[in-house]
Short mmCIF file of N, CA and C in Angstrom, two decimals:
data_model
loop_
_atom_site.label_atom_id
_atom_site.label_comp_id
_atom_site.label_asym_id
_atom_site.label_seq_id
_atom_site.Cartn_x
_atom_site.Cartn_y
_atom_site.Cartn_z
N MET O 1 7.12 -4.96 22.04
CA MET O 1 7.31 -6.05 21.94
C MET O 1 6.31 -6.78 20.99
N PRO O 2 6.82 -7.30 19.64
CA PRO O 2 6.10 -7.79 18.63
C PRO O 2 4.98 -8.84 18.96
N ASN O 3 3.68 -8.59 18.65
CA ASN O 3 2.64 -9.98 18.91
C ASN O 3 3.27 -11.10 18.47
N PRO O 4 3.31 -12.20 19.52
CA PRO O 4 3.95 -13.47 19.17
C PRO O 4 2.87 -14.17 18.15
N ILE O 5 1.85 -14.00 17.64
CA ILE O 5 0.98 -14.78 16.31
C ILE O 5 1.90 -14.92 15.10
N ALA O 6 2.03 -16.46 14.94
CA ALA O 6 2.99 -16.82 13.74
C ALA O 6 1.96 -16.45 12.28
N GLU O 7 0.49 -16.43 12.41
CA GLU O 7 0.11 -16.24 11.08
C GLU O 7 -0.55 -15.46 11.12
N ARG O 8 -1.19 -14.31 9.79
CA ARG O 8 -2.27 -13.97 9.94
C ARG O 8 -3.28 -13.78 8.68
N GLN O 9 -4.14 -13.47 8.53
CA GLN O 9 -4.78 -13.06 7.32
C GLN O 9 -4.90 -11.62 6.38
N VAL O 10 -5.16 -11.68 5.08
CA VAL O 10 -4.97 -10.73 4.47
C VAL O 10 -5.65 -9.21 5.12
N ALA O 11 -6.81 -9.85 5.59
CA ALA O 11 -7.72 -8.93 6.46
C ALA O 11 -7.43 -8.27 7.33
N ASP O 12 -6.68 -8.90 7.82
CA ASP O 12 -5.92 -8.14 9.24
C ASP O 12 -5.52 -6.94 9.10
N SER O 13 -4.60 -6.65 8.05
CA SER O 13 -4.11 -5.77 7.33
C SER O 13 -4.74 -4.71 6.60
N ARG O 14 -6.30 -5.19 6.37
CA ARG O 14 -6.85 -4.16 5.66
C ARG O 14 -7.09 -2.75 6.31
N VAL O 15 -6.99 -1.64 5.27
CA VAL O 15 -7.05 -0.38 5.83
C VAL O 15 -7.82 0.62 4.55
N VAL O 16 -8.53 1.47 5.49
CA VAL O 16 -9.28 2.45 4.77
C VAL O 16 -8.93 4.00 5.41
N MET O 17 -8.73 4.87 4.46
CA MET O 17 -8.42 5.92 4.58
C MET O 17 -8.94 7.19 4.10
N THR O 18 -9.70 8.49 4.29
CA THR O 18 -10.14 9.52 3.62
C THR O 18 -9.40 10.88 3.80
N GLU O 19 -9.75 11.47 2.94
CA GLU O 19 -9.00 12.83 3.02
C GLU O 19 -9.79 13.42 1.76
N ILE O 20 -9.95 15.13 2.20
CA ILE O 20 -10.55 16.00 1.39
C ILE O 20 -9.38 16.74 0.61
N VAL O 21 -9.24 17.09 -0.21
CA VAL O 21 -8.56 17.55 -1.26
C VAL O 21 -8.38 19.01 -1.04
N LEU O 22 -7.72 19.63 -0.16
CA LEU O 22 -7.95 21.08 -0.45
C LEU O 22 -7.05 21.89 -1.28
N PRO O 23 -7.10 23.08 -1.20
CA PRO O 23 -6.54 24.12 -2.68
C PRO O 23 -5.18 23.75 -2.20
N GLU O 24 -4.55 23.91 -0.93
CA GLU O 24 -2.95 24.03 -0.49
C GLU O 24 -2.70 22.29 -1.27
N ASP O 25 -3.37 21.34 -1.54
CA ASP O 25 -2.85 20.04 -1.95
C ASP O 25 -2.87 20.01 -3.86
N THR O 26 -2.85 21.00 -4.08
CA THR O 26 -3.12 20.94 -5.28
C THR O 26 -2.17 21.89 -6.16
N ASN O 27 -1.95 21.93 -7.54
CA ASN O 27 -0.87 22.80 -8.49
C ASN O 27 -1.68 24.18 -9.08
N HIS O 28 -1.42 24.34 -9.78
CA HIS O 28 -2.11 25.74 -10.54
C HIS O 28 -2.97 25.39 -11.34
N ARG O 29 -3.37 24.02 -11.50
CA ARG O 29 -4.42 23.51 -12.38
C ARG O 29 -5.86 23.12 -11.52
N GLY O 30 -5.31 23.18 -10.31
CA GLY O 30 -6.21 22.63 -9.50
C GLY O 30 -6.60 21.05 -9.02
N SER O 31 -5.52 20.23 -9.76
CA SER O 31 -5.16 19.05 -9.22
C SER O 31 -4.19 18.66 -8.37
N ILE O 32 -4.58 17.80 -7.70
CA ILE O 32 -3.94 16.82 -6.38
C ILE O 32 -2.17 16.85 -7.09
N PHE O 33 -1.37 17.31 -6.11
CA PHE O 33 0.29 17.08 -6.34
C PHE O 33 0.09 15.88 -6.29
N GLY O 34 1.21 15.42 -7.51
CA GLY O 34 1.47 13.74 -6.93
C GLY O 34 2.39 13.57 -5.82
N GLY O 35 3.08 14.51 -5.56
CA GLY O 35 3.79 13.95 -4.35
C GLY O 35 3.21 13.49 -2.72
N ARG O 36 1.51 14.69 -2.91
CA ARG O 36 1.07 14.87 -1.72
C ARG O 36 0.64 13.12 -1.51
N GLU O 37 -0.16 12.89 -3.27
CA GLU O 37 -0.89 11.82 -3.40
C GLU O 37 -0.10 10.09 -2.64
N LEU O 38 1.18 10.65 -3.41
CA LEU O 38 2.15 9.24 -2.78
C LEU O 38 2.44 9.41 -1.22
N ALA O 39 2.78 10.58 -0.57
CA ALA O 39 2.61 10.57 1.20
C ALA O 39 1.58 10.06 2.07
N LEU O 40 0.41 9.99 1.03
CA LEU O 40 -1.03 9.42 1.46
C LEU O 40 -0.98 7.70 1.39
N ILE O 41 -0.49 7.46 0.23
CA ILE O 41 0.01 6.23 -0.09
C ILE O 41 0.82 5.62 0.85
N ASP O 42 2.26 6.13 1.02
CA ASP O 42 2.48 5.90 1.84
C ASP O 42 2.47 5.78 3.37
N LYS O 43 1.68 6.39 3.80
CA LYS O 43 0.71 6.11 5.20
C LYS O 43 -0.39 5.16 5.10
N CYS O 44 -0.63 5.14 4.17
CA CYS O 44 -1.53 4.32 4.06
C CYS O 44 -1.04 2.33 3.99
N ALA O 45 -0.09 2.21 3.09
CA ALA O 45 0.66 1.28 3.15
C ALA O 45 1.38 0.87 4.37
N ALA O 46 1.97 2.18 5.07
CA ALA O 46 2.74 1.94 6.72
C ALA O 46 1.71 1.20 7.61
N ILE O 47 0.33 1.59 7.30
CA ILE O 47 -0.33 1.08 8.88
C ILE O 47 -0.65 -0.04 8.30
N ALA O 48 -0.76 -0.52 7.36
CA ALA O 48 -1.17 -2.11 6.78
C ALA O 48 0.02 -2.86 7.18
N ALA O 49 1.32 -2.84 6.68
CA ALA O 49 2.54 -3.34 7.46
C ALA O 49 2.60 -3.30 8.93
N ILE O 50 2.32 -1.91 9.39
CA ILE O 50 2.30 -2.21 10.99
C ILE O 50 1.50 -3.20 11.46
N ARG O 51 -0.01 -2.87 10.91
CA ARG O 51 -0.77 -4.07 11.33
C ARG O 51 -0.57 -5.83 11.30
N LEU O 52 0.22 -5.86 10.34
CA LEU O 52 0.89 -7.28 10.20
C LEU O 52 2.31 -7.61 11.19
N ALA O 53 3.16 -6.33 11.18
CA ALA O 53 4.02 -6.43 11.84
C ALA O 53 4.16 -6.50 13.30
N ARG O 54 3.17 -5.59 13.73
CA ARG O 54 2.95 -5.27 15.06
C ARG O 54 4.17 -4.41 15.57
N GLY O 55 4.85 -3.86 14.43
CA GLY O 55 5.98 -2.96 14.98
C GLY O 55 6.32 -2.01 13.74
N GLU O 56 7.40 -1.29 14.46
CA GLU O 56 8.30 -0.64 13.24
C GLU O 56 8.29 -0.79 12.23
N VAL O 57 8.06 -0.03 10.94
CA VAL O 57 8.22 -0.38 9.70
C VAL O 57 8.94 0.76 8.75
N LEU O 58 9.85 0.65 7.51
CA LEU O 58 10.33 1.38 6.83
C LEU O 58 9.89 1.01 5.66
N THR O 59 9.81 2.32 4.83
CA THR O 59 9.41 2.01 3.18
C THR O 59 11.02 1.89 2.04
N ILE O 60 10.77 0.53 1.44
CA ILE O 60 12.05 0.24 0.91
C ILE O 60 11.44 1.05 -0.62
N SER O 61 10.70 0.25 -1.07
CA SER O 61 10.26 0.69 -2.69
C SER O 61 8.77 0.99 -2.72
N MET O 62 8.67 2.00 -4.07
CA MET O 62 7.35 2.10 -4.63
C MET O 62 7.43 1.56 -6.13
N ASP O 63 6.77 -0.12 -6.28
CA ASP O 63 7.92 -0.58 -7.49
C ASP O 63 6.71 -0.10 -8.67
N THR O 64 5.73 0.16 -8.66
CA THR O 64 4.97 0.95 -9.57
C THR O 64 3.71 1.58 -9.16
N VAL O 65 3.40 3.02 -9.71
CA VAL O 65 2.30 3.80 -9.28
C VAL O 65 2.11 3.97 -10.77
N GLU O 66 0.67 3.99 -10.81
CA GLU O 66 -0.16 4.27 -11.84
C GLU O 66 -0.90 5.64 -11.33
N PHE O 67 -0.78 6.66 -12.17
CA PHE O 67 -1.84 7.81 -11.51
C PHE O 67 -2.85 7.80 -12.97
N ARG O 68 -3.93 7.44 -12.89
CA ARG O 68 -4.84 7.17 -13.76
C ARG O 68 -6.01 7.97 -13.89
N ASN O 69 -6.27 9.08 -12.94
CA ASN O 69 -7.16 9.71 -13.54
C ASN O 69 -6.81 11.08 -12.40
N PRO O 70 -7.31 12.48 -12.97
CA PRO O 70 -7.09 13.82 -11.98
C PRO O 70 -8.21 13.55 -10.60
N VAL O 71 -7.50 14.54 -9.84
CA VAL O 71 -8.26 14.45 -8.29
C VAL O 71 -7.85 16.30 -8.26
N VAL O 72 -9.20 16.65 -8.15
CA VAL O 72 -8.99 18.26 -7.91
C VAL O 72 -9.74 18.70 -6.43
N ALA O 73 -9.69 19.88 -6.62
CA ALA O 73 -9.86 20.29 -4.84
C ALA O 73 -11.11 19.95 -5.14
N GLY O 74 -11.37 20.11 -3.70
CA GLY O 74 -13.13 19.55 -2.79
C GLY O 74 -13.03 17.97 -3.06
N GLN O 75 -12.81 17.14 -4.22
CA GLN O 75 -13.00 15.59 -4.09
C GLN O 75 -12.29 15.06 -2.80
N ILE O 76 -12.70 14.02 -2.46
CA ILE O 76 -12.69 13.17 -1.48
C ILE O 76 -11.96 11.63 -2.29
N LEU O 77 -10.49 11.71 -1.39
CA LEU O 77 -10.01 10.77 -1.61
C LEU O 77 -10.17 9.19 -0.90
N ILE O 78 -10.31 8.35 -1.26
CA ILE O 78 -10.34 7.11 -0.46
C ILE O 78 -9.24 6.12 -0.87
N LEU O 79 -8.45 5.46 0.10
CA LEU O 79 -7.22 4.70 -0.10
C LEU O 79 -7.69 3.80 0.50
N HIS O 80 -7.78 2.64 0.14
CA HIS O 80 -7.44 0.88 0.42
C HIS O 80 -6.33 0.48 0.31
N GLY O 81 -5.98 -0.29 0.98
CA GLY O 81 -4.53 -0.60 1.33
C GLY O 81 -4.51 -2.12 2.17
N TRP O 82 -3.83 -3.45 1.79
CA TRP O 82 -3.60 -4.58 2.37
C TRP O 82 -2.48 -4.79 1.61
N ILE O 83 -2.08 -5.92 2.50
CA ILE O 83 -0.82 -6.99 1.94
C ILE O 83 -1.25 -7.64 1.17
N ASN O 84 -0.16 -7.64 0.34
CA ASN O 84 -0.52 -9.33 -0.67
C ASN O 84 0.50 -10.43 -0.21
N ALA O 85 1.95 -10.17 0.42
CA ALA O 85 2.56 -11.34 0.84
C ALA O 85 3.33 -10.83 1.61
N ALA O 86 3.95 -11.52 2.60
CA ALA O 86 5.27 -11.21 3.17
C ALA O 86 6.10 -12.57 3.06
N PHE O 87 7.41 -11.72 3.14
CA PHE O 87 8.83 -12.74 2.81
C PHE O 87 9.46 -12.14 3.71
N GLY O 88 9.37 -13.14 4.92
CA GLY O 88 10.27 -13.35 5.87
C GLY O 88 10.38 -11.77 6.82
N SER O 89 10.88 -10.35 6.31
CA SER O 89 10.97 -9.07 7.29
C SER O 89 10.35 -8.08 6.25
N SER O 90 10.08 -8.78 4.99
CA SER O 90 9.57 -7.70 3.60
C SER O 90 7.96 -7.87 3.60
N MET O 91 7.35 -6.92 3.11
CA MET O 91 5.76 -7.04 2.56
C MET O 91 5.51 -6.19 1.50
N ASP O 92 4.82 -6.92 0.55
CA ASP O 92 4.35 -6.10 -0.64
C ASP O 92 3.17 -5.59 -0.09
N ILE O 93 2.84 -4.36 -0.38
CA ILE O 93 1.45 -3.59 0.11
C ILE O 93 0.93 -3.37 -1.47
N GLU O 94 -0.43 -3.57 -1.67
CA GLU O 94 -0.95 -2.67 -2.63
C GLU O 94 -1.85 -1.22 -1.87
N VAL O 95 -1.83 -0.80 -2.57
CA VAL O 95 -3.11 0.73 -2.16
C VAL O 95 -3.50 1.41 -3.62
N LYS O 96 -5.29 0.78 -3.37
CA LYS O 96 -5.42 1.86 -4.49
C LYS O 96 -6.26 2.83 -4.23
N VAL O 97 -6.44 3.88 -4.67
CA VAL O 97 -6.81 5.34 -4.64
C VAL O 97 -7.93 5.30 -5.75
N GLY O 98 -8.96 5.92 -4.86
CA GLY O 98 -10.17 6.30 -5.86
C GLY O 98 -10.55 7.63 -5.14
N SER O 99 -11.36 8.56 -6.04
CA SER O 99 -11.88 9.87 -5.52
C SER O 99 -13.33 10.10 -5.66
N GLU O 100 -14.36 10.71 -5.04
CA GLU O 100 -15.01 10.82 -4.63
C GLU O 100 -16.04 12.22 -5.27
N ASP O 101 -16.63 12.68 -6.25
CA ASP O 101 -17.36 13.74 -6.12
C ASP O 101 -18.54 14.03 -4.62
N PRO O 102 -18.00 15.02 -4.03
CA PRO O 102 -18.98 14.95 -2.78
C PRO O 102 -20.76 15.38 -3.36
N ALA O 103 -20.54 15.94 -4.26
CA ALA O 103 -21.75 16.83 -4.80
C ALA O 103 -22.92 15.32 -5.40
N SER O 104 -22.15 14.51 -5.81
CA SER O 104 -22.81 13.35 -6.89
C SER O 104 -22.55 12.06 -6.15
N GLY O 105 -21.25 11.87 -5.48
CA GLY O 105 -21.28 10.44 -4.81
C GLY O 105 -20.47 9.72 -6.06
N ASP O 106 -20.37 10.08 -7.29
CA ASP O 106 -19.46 9.57 -8.46
C ASP O 106 -17.78 9.17 -7.99
N ARG O 107 -17.89 8.16 -8.01
CA ARG O 107 -16.02 7.73 -7.85
C ARG O 107 -15.40 7.00 -9.21
N ASN O 108 -14.11 7.40 -9.04
CA ASN O 108 -13.21 6.86 -9.66
C ASN O 108 -12.00 6.45 -9.49
N LEU O 109 -11.34 5.36 -9.64
CA LEU O 109 -10.07 4.60 -9.53
C LEU O 109 -9.07 5.88 -10.01
N THR O 110 -8.40 6.20 -9.02
CA THR O 110 -7.51 7.27 -9.89
C THR O 110 -5.91 6.59 -9.30
N THR O 111 -5.28 5.69 -8.65
CA THR O 111 -4.28 5.71 -8.52
C THR O 111 -3.98 4.12 -8.16
N ARG O 112 -3.02 3.34 -8.34
CA ARG O 112 -2.75 2.00 -7.98
C ARG O 112 -1.40 2.03 -7.46
N ALA O 113 -0.64 1.75 -6.82
CA ALA O 113 0.89 1.77 -5.92
C ALA O 113 0.83 0.01 -5.74
N TYR O 114 2.10 -0.21 -5.70
CA TYR O 114 2.49 -1.07 -4.88
C TYR O 114 3.85 -0.67 -4.31
N VAL O 115 3.89 -1.07 -2.73
CA VAL O 115 4.77 -0.54 -1.53
C VAL O 115 5.55 -1.37 -1.38
N THR O 116 7.07 -1.55 -1.04
CA THR O 116 7.62 -2.57 -0.28
C THR O 116 7.90 -1.86 0.83
N MET O 117 7.78 -2.31 2.20
CA MET O 117 7.98 -2.10 3.66
C MET O 117 8.47 -3.49 4.13
N VAL O 118 9.78 -2.77 5.03
CA VAL O 118 10.38 -4.05 6.08
C VAL O 118 10.18 -3.32 7.17
N ALA O 119 9.94 -4.81 8.45
CA ALA O 119 9.60 -4.52 9.75
C ALA O 119 11.13 -4.51 10.41
N VAL O 120 11.40 -3.47 11.01
CA VAL O 120 12.50 -3.45 11.99
C VAL O 120 12.40 -3.45 13.41
N ASP O 121 13.64 -3.97 14.06
CA ASP O 121 13.65 -3.94 15.69
C ASP O 121 14.06 -2.31 16.15
N ASP O 122 14.22 -2.48 17.25
CA ASP O 122 14.52 -1.32 17.94
C ASP O 122 15.75 -0.54 17.38
N ALA O 123 16.76 -1.39 16.76
CA ALA O 123 18.03 -0.80 16.36
C ALA O 123 18.04 -0.80 14.92
N GLY O 124 17.17 -0.91 14.49
CA GLY O 124 16.86 -0.69 12.87
C GLY O 124 17.00 -1.70 12.26
N ARG O 125 17.27 -2.59 12.67
CA ARG O 125 17.84 -4.17 11.71
C ARG O 125 16.20 -4.90 11.44
N PRO O 126 16.38 -5.36 10.07
CA PRO O 126 15.39 -6.07 9.71
C PRO O 126 14.82 -7.28 11.20
N ARG O 127 13.28 -7.34 10.83
CA ARG O 127 13.19 -8.60 11.66
C ARG O 127 11.99 -9.22 11.17
N LYS O 128 11.67 -10.43 11.28
CA LYS O 128 10.77 -10.97 10.84
C LYS O 128 9.18 -10.78 10.93
N VAL O 129 8.54 -11.07 10.29
CA VAL O 129 7.07 -11.03 10.28
C VAL O 129 6.23 -11.96 10.64
N PRO O 130 4.86 -12.20 10.77
CA PRO O 130 4.37 -13.34 10.65
C PRO O 130 3.76 -13.78 9.38
N ARG O 131 3.74 -14.70 9.27
CA ARG O 131 3.45 -15.73 7.76
C ARG O 131 1.66 -14.82 7.26
N LEU O 132 1.59 -14.66 6.33
CA LEU O 132 0.47 -14.06 5.46
C LEU O 132 -0.32 -15.30 4.98
N LEU O 133 -1.29 -15.51 5.42
CA LEU O 133 -2.35 -16.74 4.54
C LEU O 133 -3.31 -16.18 3.92
N ALA O 134 -3.24 -16.75 2.72
CA ALA O 134 -4.19 -16.41 1.99
C ALA O 134 -5.48 -17.25 2.02
N VAL O 135 -6.58 -16.65 2.32
CA VAL O 135 -7.62 -17.45 2.01
C VAL O 135 -8.50 -17.73 1.04
N ASP O 136 -8.35 -17.22 0.03
CA ASP O 136 -8.82 -17.50 -1.44
C ASP O 136 -8.15 -17.38 -2.05
N GLU O 137 -8.63 -17.58 -3.71
CA GLU O 137 -7.78 -17.53 -4.97
C GLU O 137 -7.33 -16.13 -4.98
N GLU O 138 -8.23 -15.13 -5.05
CA GLU O 138 -7.75 -13.91 -5.15
C GLU O 138 -6.63 -13.66 -4.64
N GLU O 139 -6.80 -13.68 -3.18
CA GLU O 139 -4.94 -13.38 -2.11
C GLU O 139 -4.31 -14.33 -2.81
N GLU O 140 -3.92 -15.58 -3.27
CA GLU O 140 -3.41 -16.42 -3.75
C GLU O 140 -2.32 -15.91 -5.20
N ARG O 141 -3.67 -15.53 -5.86
CA ARG O 141 -3.11 -14.55 -6.96
C ARG O 141 -2.38 -13.34 -6.65
N ARG O 142 -2.71 -12.74 -5.81
CA ARG O 142 -2.01 -11.68 -5.33
C ARG O 142 -0.77 -11.90 -4.62
N ALA O 143 -0.78 -12.89 -4.20
CA ALA O 143 0.39 -13.36 -3.41
C ALA O 143 1.81 -13.76 -4.54
N VAL O 144 1.21 -14.14 -6.03
CA VAL O 144 1.88 -14.87 -6.79
C VAL O 144 2.44 -13.44 -7.43
N GLU O 145 1.65 -12.99 -7.68
CA GLU O 145 2.18 -11.48 -8.35
C GLU O 145 3.43 -10.79 -7.61
N ALA O 146 2.60 -10.66 -6.38
CA ALA O 146 3.93 -9.76 -5.27
C ALA O 146 5.53 -10.66 -5.21
N ALA O 147 5.08 -11.87 -5.26
CA ALA O 147 6.34 -12.89 -5.82
C ALA O 147 7.32 -12.37 -6.97
N LEU O 148 6.73 -12.65 -7.71
CA LEU O 148 7.23 -12.04 -9.17
C LEU O 148 7.77 -10.72 -9.32
N ARG O 149 6.93 -9.60 -8.77
CA ARG O 149 7.56 -8.64 -8.67
C ARG O 149 9.18 -8.48 -7.82
N ARG O 150 9.20 -8.76 -6.57
CA ARG O 150 9.87 -9.24 -5.58
C ARG O 150 11.22 -9.99 -6.16
N LYS O 151 10.96 -10.63 -7.45
CA LYS O 151 11.89 -11.45 -7.90
C LYS O 151 12.81 -10.62 -8.88
N VAL O 152 11.77 -9.51 -9.64
CA VAL O 152 12.08 -8.56 -10.39
C VAL O 152 13.13 -7.98 -9.50
N ARG O 153 12.51 -6.98 -8.49
CA ARG O 153 13.15 -5.94 -7.68
C ARG O 153 14.53 -6.64 -7.27
N LEU O 154 14.72 -7.84 -6.81
CA LEU O 154 16.26 -8.06 -6.37
C LEU O 154 17.17 -8.41 -7.24
N GLN O 155 16.46 -8.55 -8.61
CA GLN O 155 17.39 -8.91 -9.55
C GLN O 155 17.85 -7.37 -10.12
N ASN O 156 16.91 -6.76 -10.19
CA ASN O 156 17.31 -5.01 -10.53
C ASN O 156 18.33 -4.79 -9.54
N ALA O 157 18.09 -4.75 -8.01
CA ALA O 157 19.16 -4.75 -7.31
C ALA O 157 20.60 -4.84 -7.18
N THR O 158 20.21 -6.34 -8.13
CA THR O 158 22.15 -6.85 -7.76
C THR O 158 22.84 -6.64 -9.32
N THR O 159 21.77 -5.99 -10.23
CA THR O 159 22.51 -5.52 -11.50
C THR O 159 22.82 -4.01 -11.74
N SER O 160 22.42 -3.40 -10.34
CA SER O 160 22.49 -1.77 -10.58
C SER O 160 24.09 -1.24 -9.75
#
């Protein structure tokens, strides 16, 4: 049964995950497969969404994925995820992925993605999620940007 709390804060949805990149995660050049990284991003986004929805969620889209820097075997991936905005049953989640060199501790931003998830009930139908409160200007800016991404996504869906 979903938690009856009517509102939550972005901080309630925050996720930090770590993963070491093993040889089986990489291509012939030793860099992580994009699909492997996408799977980790999807998992991180799902945890953030579950923390807001307190129930089952489904991935609807990945609007933007920016692969910025390569990640090689032996490095550590650090994923940070949070919800930017909630719209009835859907949620806009941002995931930033960094890599860490275990020998030096040097870190780089490697990937950023925006994921849309929808909360669903036991029958798989969309269900409402609690309202997400922005507590500072940064969170308000992210919510506005999420609303713009949603508007574009919905416009594209009607023209397809």
